[in-house]
Tab-separated table of C-alpha atoms and ligand atoms in Angstrom:
chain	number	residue	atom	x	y	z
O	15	UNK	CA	81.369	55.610	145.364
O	16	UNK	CA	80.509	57.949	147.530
O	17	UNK	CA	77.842	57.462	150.684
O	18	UNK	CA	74.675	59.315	150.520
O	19	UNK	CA	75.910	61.601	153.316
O	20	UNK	CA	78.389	63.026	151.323
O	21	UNK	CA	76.270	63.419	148.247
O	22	UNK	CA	73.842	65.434	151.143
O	23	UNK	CA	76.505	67.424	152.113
O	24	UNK	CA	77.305	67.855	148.862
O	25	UNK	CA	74.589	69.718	147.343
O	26	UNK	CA	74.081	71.630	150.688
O	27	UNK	CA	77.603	72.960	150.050
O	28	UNK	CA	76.725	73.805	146.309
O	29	UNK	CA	73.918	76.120	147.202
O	30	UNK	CA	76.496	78.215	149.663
O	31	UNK	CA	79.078	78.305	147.181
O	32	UNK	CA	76.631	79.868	145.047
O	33	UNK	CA	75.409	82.619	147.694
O	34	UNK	CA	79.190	83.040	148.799
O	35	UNK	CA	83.035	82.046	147.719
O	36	UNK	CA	83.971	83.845	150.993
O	37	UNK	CA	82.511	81.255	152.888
O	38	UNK	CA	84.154	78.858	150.810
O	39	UNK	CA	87.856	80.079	151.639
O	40	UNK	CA	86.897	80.574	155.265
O	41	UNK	CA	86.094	77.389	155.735
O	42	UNK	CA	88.832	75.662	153.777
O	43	UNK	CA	91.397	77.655	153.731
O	44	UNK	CA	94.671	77.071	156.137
O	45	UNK	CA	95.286	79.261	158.939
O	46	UNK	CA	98.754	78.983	156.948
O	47	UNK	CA	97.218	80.970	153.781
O	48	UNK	CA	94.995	83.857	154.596
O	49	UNK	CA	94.979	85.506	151.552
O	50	UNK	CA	92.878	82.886	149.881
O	51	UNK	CA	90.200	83.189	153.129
O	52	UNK	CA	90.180	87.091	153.391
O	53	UNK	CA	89.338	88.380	149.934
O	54	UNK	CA	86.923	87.894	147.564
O	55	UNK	CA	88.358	87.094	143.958
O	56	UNK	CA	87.834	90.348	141.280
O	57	UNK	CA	86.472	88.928	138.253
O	58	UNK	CA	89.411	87.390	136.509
O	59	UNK	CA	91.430	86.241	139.129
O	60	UNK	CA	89.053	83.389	139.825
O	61	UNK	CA	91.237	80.825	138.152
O	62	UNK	CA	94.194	81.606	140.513
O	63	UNK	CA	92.359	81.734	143.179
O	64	UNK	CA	90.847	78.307	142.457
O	65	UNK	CA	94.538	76.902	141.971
O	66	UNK	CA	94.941	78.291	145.242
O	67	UNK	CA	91.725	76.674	147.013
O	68	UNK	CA	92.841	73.141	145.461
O	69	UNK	CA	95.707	73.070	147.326
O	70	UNK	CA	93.901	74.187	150.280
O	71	UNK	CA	91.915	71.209	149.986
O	72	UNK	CA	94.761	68.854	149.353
O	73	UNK	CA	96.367	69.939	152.481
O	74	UNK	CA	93.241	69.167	154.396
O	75	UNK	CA	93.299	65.604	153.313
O	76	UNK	CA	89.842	65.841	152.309
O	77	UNK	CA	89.212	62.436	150.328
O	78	UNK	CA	89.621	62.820	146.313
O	79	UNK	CA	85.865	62.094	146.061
O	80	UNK	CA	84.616	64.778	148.556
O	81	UNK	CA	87.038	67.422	147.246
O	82	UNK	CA	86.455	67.070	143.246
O	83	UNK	CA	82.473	67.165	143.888
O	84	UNK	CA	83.201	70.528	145.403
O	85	UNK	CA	85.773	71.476	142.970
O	86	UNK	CA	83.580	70.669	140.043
O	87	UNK	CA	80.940	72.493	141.596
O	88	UNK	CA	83.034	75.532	142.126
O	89	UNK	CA	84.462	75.731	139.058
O	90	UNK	CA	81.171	75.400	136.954
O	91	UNK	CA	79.469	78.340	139.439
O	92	UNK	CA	82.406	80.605	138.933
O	93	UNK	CA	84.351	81.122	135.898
O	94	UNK	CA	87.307	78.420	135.878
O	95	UNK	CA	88.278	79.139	132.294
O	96	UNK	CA	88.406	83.194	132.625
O	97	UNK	CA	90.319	84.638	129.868
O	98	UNK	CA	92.113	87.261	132.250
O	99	UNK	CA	93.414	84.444	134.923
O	100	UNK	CA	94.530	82.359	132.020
O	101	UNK	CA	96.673	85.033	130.558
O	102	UNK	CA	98.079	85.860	133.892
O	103	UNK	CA	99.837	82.099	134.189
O	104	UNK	CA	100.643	82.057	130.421
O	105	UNK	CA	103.672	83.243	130.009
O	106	UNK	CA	104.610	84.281	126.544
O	107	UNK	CA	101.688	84.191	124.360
O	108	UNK	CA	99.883	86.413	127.589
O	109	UNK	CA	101.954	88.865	127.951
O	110	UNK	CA	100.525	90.574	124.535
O	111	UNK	CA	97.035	91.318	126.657
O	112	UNK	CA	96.875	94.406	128.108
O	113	UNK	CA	93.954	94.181	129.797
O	114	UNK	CA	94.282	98.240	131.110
O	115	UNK	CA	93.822	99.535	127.939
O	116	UNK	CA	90.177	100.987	127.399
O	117	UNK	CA	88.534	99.352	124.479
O	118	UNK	CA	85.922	101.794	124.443
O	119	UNK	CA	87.020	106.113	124.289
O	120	UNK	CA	83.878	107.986	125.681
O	121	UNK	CA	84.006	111.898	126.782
O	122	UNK	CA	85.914	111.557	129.656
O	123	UNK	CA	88.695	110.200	127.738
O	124	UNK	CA	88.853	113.455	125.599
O	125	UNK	CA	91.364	115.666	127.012
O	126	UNK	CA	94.457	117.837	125.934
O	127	UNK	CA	96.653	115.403	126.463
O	128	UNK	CA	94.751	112.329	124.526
O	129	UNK	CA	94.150	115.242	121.407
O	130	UNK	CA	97.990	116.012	121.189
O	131	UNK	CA	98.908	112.244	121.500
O	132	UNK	CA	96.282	110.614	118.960
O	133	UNK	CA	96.321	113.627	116.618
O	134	UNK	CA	99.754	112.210	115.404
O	135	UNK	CA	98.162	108.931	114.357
O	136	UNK	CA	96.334	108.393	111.591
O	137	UNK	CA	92.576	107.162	111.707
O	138	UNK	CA	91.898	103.917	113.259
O	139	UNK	CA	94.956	104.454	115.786
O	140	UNK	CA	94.685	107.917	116.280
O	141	UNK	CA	92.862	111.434	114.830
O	142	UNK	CA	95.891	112.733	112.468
O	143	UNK	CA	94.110	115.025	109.721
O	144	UNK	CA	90.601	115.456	111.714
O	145	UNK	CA	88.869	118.287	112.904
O	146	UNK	CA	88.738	118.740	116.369
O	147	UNK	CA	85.527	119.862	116.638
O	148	UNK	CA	84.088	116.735	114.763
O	149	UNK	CA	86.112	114.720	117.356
O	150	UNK	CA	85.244	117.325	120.361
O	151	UNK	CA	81.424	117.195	119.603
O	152	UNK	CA	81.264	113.275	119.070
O	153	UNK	CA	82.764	112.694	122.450
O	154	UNK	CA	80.994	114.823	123.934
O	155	UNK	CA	77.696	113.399	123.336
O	156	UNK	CA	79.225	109.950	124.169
O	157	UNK	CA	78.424	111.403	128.280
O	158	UNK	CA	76.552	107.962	128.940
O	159	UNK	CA	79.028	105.273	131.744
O	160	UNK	CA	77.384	103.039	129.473
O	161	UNK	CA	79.246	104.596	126.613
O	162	UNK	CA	82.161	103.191	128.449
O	163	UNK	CA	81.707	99.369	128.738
O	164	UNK	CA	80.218	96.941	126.704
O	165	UNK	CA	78.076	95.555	129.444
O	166	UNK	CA	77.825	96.085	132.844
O	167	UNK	CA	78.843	92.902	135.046
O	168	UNK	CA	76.970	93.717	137.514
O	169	UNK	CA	74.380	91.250	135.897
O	170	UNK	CA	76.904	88.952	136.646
O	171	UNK	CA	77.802	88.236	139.993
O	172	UNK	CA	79.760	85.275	139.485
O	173	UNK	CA	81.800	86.685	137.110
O	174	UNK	CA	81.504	84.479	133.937
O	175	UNK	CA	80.495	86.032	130.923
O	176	UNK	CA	80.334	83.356	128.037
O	177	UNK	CA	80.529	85.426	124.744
O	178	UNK	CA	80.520	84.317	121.085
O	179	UNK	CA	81.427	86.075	118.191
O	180	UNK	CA	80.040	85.024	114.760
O	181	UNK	CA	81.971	85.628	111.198
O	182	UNK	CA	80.760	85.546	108.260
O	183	UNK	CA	82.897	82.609	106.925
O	184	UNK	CA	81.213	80.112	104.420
O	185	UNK	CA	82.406	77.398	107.354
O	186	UNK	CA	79.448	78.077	108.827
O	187	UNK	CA	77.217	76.987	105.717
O	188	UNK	CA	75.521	73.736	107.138
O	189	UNK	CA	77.450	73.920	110.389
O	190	UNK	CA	74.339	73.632	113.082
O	191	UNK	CA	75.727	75.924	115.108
O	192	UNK	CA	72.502	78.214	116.106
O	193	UNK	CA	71.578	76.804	119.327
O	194	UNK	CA	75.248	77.240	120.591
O	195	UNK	CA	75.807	79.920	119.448
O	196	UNK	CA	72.366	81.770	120.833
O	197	UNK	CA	72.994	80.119	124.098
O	198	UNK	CA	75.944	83.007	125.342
O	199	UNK	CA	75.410	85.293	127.282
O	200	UNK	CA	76.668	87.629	123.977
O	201	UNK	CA	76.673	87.230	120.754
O	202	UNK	CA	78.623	89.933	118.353
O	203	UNK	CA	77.830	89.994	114.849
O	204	UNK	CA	79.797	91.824	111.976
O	205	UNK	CA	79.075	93.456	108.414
O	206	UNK	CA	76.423	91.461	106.607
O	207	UNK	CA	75.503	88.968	109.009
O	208	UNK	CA	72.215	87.752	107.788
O	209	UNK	CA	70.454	85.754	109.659
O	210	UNK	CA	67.487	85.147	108.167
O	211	UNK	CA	66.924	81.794	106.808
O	212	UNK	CA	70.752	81.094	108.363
O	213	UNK	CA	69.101	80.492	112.242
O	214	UNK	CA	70.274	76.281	112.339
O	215	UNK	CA	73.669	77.432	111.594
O	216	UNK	CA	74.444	80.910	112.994
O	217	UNK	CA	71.393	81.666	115.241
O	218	UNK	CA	69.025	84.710	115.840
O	219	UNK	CA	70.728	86.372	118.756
O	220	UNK	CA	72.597	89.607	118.449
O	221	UNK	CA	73.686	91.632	121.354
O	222	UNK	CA	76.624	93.673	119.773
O	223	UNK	CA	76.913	94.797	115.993
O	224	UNK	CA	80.307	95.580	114.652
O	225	UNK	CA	81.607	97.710	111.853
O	226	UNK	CA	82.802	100.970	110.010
O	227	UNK	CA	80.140	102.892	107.880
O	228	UNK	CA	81.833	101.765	105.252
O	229	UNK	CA	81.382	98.154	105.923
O	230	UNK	CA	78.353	98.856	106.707
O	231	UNK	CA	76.929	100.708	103.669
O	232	UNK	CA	78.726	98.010	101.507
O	233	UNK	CA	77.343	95.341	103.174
O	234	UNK	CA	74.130	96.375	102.463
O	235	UNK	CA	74.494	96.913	98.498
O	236	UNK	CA	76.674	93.604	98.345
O	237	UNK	CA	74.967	91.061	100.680
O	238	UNK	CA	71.748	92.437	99.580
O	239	UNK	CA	70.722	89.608	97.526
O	240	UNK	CA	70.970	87.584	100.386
O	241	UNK	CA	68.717	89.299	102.452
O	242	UNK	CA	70.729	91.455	104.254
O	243	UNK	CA	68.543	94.590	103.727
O	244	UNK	CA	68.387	95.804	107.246
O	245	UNK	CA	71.279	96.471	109.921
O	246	UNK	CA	70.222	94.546	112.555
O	247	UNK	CA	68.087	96.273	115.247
O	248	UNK	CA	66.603	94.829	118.197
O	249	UNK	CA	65.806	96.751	121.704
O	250	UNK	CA	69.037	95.004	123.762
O	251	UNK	CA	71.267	95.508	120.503
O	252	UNK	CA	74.119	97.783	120.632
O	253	UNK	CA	76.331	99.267	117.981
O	254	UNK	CA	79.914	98.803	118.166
O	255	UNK	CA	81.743	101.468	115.613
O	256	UNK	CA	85.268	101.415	114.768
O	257	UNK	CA	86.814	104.672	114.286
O	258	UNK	CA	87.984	104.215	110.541
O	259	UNK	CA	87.386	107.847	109.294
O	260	UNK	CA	86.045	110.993	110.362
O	261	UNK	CA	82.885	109.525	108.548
O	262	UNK	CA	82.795	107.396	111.847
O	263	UNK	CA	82.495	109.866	114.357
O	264	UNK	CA	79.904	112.272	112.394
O	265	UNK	CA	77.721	109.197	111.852
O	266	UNK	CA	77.863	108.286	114.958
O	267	UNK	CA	77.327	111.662	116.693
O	268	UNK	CA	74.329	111.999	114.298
O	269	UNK	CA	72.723	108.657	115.506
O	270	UNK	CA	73.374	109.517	119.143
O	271	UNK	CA	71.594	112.947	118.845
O	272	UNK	CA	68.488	111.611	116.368
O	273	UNK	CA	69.520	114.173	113.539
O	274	UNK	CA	70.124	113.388	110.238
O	275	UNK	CA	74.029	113.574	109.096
O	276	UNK	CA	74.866	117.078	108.858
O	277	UNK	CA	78.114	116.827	106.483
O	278	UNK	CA	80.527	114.982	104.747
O	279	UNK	CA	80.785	111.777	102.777
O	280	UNK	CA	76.995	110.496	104.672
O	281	UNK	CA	75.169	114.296	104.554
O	282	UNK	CA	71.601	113.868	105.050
O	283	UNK	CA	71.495	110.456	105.477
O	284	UNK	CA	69.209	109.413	108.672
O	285	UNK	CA	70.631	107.626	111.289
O	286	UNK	CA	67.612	105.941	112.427
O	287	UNK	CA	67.514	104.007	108.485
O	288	UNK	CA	70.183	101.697	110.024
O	289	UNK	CA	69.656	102.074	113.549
O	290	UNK	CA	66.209	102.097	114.265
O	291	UNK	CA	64.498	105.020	115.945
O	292	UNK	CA	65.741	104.429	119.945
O	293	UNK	CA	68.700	106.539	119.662
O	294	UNK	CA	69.927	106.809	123.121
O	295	UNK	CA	73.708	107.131	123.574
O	296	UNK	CA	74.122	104.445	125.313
O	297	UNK	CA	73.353	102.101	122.622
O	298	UNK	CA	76.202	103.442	120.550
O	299	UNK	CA	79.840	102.482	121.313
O	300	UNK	CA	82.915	103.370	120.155
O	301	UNK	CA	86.243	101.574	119.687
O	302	UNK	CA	89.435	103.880	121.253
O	303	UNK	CA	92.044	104.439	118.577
O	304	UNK	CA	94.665	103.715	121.473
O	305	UNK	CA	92.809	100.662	121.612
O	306	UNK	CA	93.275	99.495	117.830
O	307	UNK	CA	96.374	100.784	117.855
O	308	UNK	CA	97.283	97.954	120.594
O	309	UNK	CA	95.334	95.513	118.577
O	310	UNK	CA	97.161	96.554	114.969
O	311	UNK	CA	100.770	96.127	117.104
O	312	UNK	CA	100.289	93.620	119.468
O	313	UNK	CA	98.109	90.634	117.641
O	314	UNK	CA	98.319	91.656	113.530
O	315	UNK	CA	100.818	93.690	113.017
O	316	UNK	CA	101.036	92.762	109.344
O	317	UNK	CA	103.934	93.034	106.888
O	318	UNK	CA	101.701	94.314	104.699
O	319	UNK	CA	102.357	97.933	107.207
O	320	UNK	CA	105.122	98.500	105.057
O	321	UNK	CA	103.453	97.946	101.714
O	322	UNK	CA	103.150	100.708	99.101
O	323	UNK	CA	99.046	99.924	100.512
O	324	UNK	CA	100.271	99.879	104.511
O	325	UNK	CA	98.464	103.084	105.086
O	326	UNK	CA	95.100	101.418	104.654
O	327	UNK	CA	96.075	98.033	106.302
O	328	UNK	CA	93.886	97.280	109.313
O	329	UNK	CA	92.991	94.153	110.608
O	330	UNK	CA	89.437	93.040	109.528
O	331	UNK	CA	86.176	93.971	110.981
O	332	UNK	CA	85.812	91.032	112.596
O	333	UNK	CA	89.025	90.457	113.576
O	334	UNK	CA	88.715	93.721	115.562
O	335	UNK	CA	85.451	92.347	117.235
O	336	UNK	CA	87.024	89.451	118.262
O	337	UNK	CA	90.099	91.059	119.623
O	338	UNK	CA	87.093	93.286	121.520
O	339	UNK	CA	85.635	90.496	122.753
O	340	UNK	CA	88.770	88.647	123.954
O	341	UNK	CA	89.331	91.545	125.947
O	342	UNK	CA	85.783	92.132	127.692
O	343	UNK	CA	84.300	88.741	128.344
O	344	UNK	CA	85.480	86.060	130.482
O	345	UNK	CA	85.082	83.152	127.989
O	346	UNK	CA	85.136	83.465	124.106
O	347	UNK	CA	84.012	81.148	121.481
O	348	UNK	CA	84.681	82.295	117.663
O	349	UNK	CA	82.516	81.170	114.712
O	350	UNK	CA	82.489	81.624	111.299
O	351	UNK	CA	86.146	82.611	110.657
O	352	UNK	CA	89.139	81.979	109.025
O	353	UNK	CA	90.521	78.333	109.471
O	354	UNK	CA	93.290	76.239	107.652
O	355	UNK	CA	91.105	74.933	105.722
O	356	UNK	CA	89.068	77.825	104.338
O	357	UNK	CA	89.513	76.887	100.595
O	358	UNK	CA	86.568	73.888	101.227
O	359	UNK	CA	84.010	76.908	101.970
O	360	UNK	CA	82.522	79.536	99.812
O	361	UNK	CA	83.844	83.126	101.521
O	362	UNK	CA	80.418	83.814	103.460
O	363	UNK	CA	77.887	81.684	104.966
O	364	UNK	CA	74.951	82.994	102.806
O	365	UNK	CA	75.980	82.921	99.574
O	366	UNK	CA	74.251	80.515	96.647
O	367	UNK	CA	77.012	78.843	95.737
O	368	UNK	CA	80.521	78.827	96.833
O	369	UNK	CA	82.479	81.865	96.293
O	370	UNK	CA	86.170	82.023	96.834
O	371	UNK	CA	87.367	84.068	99.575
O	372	UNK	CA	89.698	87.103	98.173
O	373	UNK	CA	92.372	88.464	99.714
O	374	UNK	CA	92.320	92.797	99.506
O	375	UNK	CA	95.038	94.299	100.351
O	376	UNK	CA	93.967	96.110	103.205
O	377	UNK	CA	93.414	92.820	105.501
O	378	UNK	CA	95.776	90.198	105.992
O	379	UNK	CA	93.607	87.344	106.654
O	380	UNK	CA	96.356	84.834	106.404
O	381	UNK	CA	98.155	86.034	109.372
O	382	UNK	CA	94.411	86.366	111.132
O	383	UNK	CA	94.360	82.620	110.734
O	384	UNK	CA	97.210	82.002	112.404
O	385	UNK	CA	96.569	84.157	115.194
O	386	UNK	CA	92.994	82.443	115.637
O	387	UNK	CA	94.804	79.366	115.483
O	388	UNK	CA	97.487	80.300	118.040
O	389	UNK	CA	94.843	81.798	120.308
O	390	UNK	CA	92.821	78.371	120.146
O	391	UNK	CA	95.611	76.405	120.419
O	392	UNK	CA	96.482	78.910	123.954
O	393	UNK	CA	92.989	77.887	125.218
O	394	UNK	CA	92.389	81.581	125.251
O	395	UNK	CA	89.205	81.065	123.001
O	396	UNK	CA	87.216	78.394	120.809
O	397	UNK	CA	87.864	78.733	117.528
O	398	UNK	CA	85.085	76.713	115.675
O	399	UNK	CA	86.643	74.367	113.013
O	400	UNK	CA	85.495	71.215	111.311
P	520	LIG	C1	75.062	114.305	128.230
P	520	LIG	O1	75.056	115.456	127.420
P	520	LIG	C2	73.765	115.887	127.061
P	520	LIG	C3	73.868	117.044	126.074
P	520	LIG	O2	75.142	117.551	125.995
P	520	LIG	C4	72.995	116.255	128.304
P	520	LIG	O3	71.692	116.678	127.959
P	520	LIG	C5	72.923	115.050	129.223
P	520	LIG	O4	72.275	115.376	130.424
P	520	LIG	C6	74.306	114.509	129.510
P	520	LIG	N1	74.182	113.259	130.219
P	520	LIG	C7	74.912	112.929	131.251
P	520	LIG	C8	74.703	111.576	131.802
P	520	LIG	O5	75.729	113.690	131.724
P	521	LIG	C1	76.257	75.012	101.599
P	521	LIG	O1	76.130	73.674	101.999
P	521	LIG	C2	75.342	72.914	101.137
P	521	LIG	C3	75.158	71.554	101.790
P	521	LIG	O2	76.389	71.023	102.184
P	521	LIG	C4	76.005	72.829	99.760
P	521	LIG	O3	75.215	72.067	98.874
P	521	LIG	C5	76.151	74.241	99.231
P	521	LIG	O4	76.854	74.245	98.031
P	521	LIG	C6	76.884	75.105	100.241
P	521	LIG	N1	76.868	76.483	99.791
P	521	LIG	C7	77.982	77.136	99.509
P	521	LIG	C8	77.813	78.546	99.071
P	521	LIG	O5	79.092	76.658	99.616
């Protein structure tokens, strides 16, 4: 084992690596390789760049002991597991990220050319049948950068943001998954996520809330009975909407601007009801139709498109907030949803006794469980099973 002196040297060399992975590769790296020495990893390159570095070290000779106490130390302080390095070196299952699409439209994205292109799609991919000025006006109050990321990884300097998303499945009925699940550094929640009562097995936490004002509003009437009286609001919480129907975007406009819904299907309802009354824009994101669009072709693009029902097909609400999260954090662990065995639970966590899950005709659920289970089986994310 290995002599005090290297244990010394060890930790000393920990507390560097954590002020600086330049000095790392300076001091490693070959004269023979100066990429790996000059340049500081982006975020989600780190896991090349670490492939890199451990050759590095091989070629040094450094003894097996010396260099996996560093290595192990490097990879916890970074992020060795980053979603975006993994895809890179995948080679087939990757290649359906595009990590350059925007996940989230915000004003700046609102421009002739995005109007003539989306306006041929219908809503969630694109803006066929509504009004510009509900789209124009929605945008334009979306003026916030943080209208334009999830989070800001700035928080983050070493670049590993460890996110989980909770479903509502009934596999998480007596699962003691709380503490887990609280302990990311996100935790998105969907529709009628109670958690009340629920905190051993799906925790308190909630930094992003997911859904369409019509999940929404259902959720409320159906999951009622189960205490889910009250969208979840908290000061860090932010709203994720997906673009369903022009009901979306004048909802959401509404909320941003603190007025109470000035037409359509939600008139006169008040915002603040469901989102509390701190209604600054940045709280409020929205999902790009180019962005489900990509989701809807790439990762569930469902036979059931060509159905006499295809024109309401779209993958589920939390299906599209895992998709989200796959393709903002570095790490993603998924609770709550659809598994192989999903006839042993009742179809949501909360309910009094078990319920099976039904299949509507606008979700395809079965093909969602085989892309969680694909994804899992990737190592791209966690999918929580037992
Ligand atoms: C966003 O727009 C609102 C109203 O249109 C304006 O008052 C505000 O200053 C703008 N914010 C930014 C960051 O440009
Ligand atoms: C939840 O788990 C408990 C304990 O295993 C069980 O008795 C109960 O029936 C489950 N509830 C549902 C809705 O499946």
């Amino acid at each position: 084992m290995g002599s005090p002196r290297w244990k010394r040297l060890c930790l000393l060399f920990l507390a560097g690596l954590a002020a600086s992975l330049v000095f790392y590769g300076r001091h490693y790296a070959s004269p023979g390789s100066p990429s790996t020495a000059s340049r500081m990893p982006q975020q989600g390159e780190v896991g090349l760049v670490q492939a890199e570095i451990s050759q590095d070290a091989r070629g040094h000779h450094l003894t097996g002991e010396r260099a996996s106490c560093e290595l192990d130390k490097l990879l916890l302080s970074l992020c060795p597991w980053s979603l975006k390095s993994k895809v890179k070196i995948e080679p087939t299952f990757g290649q359906q990220f595009n990590f350059d699409i925007p996940v989230l439209i915000w004003e700046r994205h609102f421009t002739p050319d995005s109007w003539d292109r989306l306006k041929q799609r219908n809503a969630p991919n694109g803006w066929h049948g509504l009004p510009y000025s509900v789209i124009s006006s929605t945008l334009k109050v979306l003026n916030d950068s943080a209208n334009s990321r999830l989070f800001s990884t700035a928080s983050f300097p070493n670049g590993c943001i460890r996110c989980a998303v909770v479903g509502n499945g009934g596999i998480l009925n007596g699962s003691r998954q709380g503490k887990e699940i609280d302990a990311h550094d996100f935790v998105f929640r969907v529709n009628g996520a109670v958690t009340k009562g629920f905190e051993k097995d799906v925790g308190t936490k909630t930094s992003f809330f997911g859904f369409t004002v019509n999940t929404m509003k259902n959720s409320l009437i159906a999951y009622a009975e189960y205490g889910f009286t009250q969208i979840p609001q908290a000061k860090d919480l932010q709203y994720i909407f997906i673009p369903s129907h022009v009901r979306d975007y004048i909802m959401l406009r509404a909320a941003v601007l603190g007025i109470a819904v000035p037409e359509g299907y939600d008139e006169g309802d008040e915002p603040q009801k469901y989102f509390g009354s701190e209604a600054s824009a940045g709280k409020f994101k929205l999902l790009h139709p180019e962005f489900m669009y990509y989701l809807r072709e790439r990762f569930l693009r469902s036979e059931n498109i060509k159905s006499q029902f295809g024109h309401l097909y779209m993958p589920s609400t939390g299906a599209i907030m895992l998709l989200t999260a796959l393709h903002t954090c570095d790490q993603v662990s998924a609770y709550g949803f659809i598994t192989e065995n999903y006839k042993k639970f009742s179809a949501h966590y909360y309910e009094h006794e078990k319920k099976p899950l039904v299949f509507y005709a606008n979700h395809d659920m079965l093909l969602e469980l085989e892309l969680w289970k694909n994804l899992h089986q990737a190592g791209f994310m966690k999918l929580y099973q037992r």
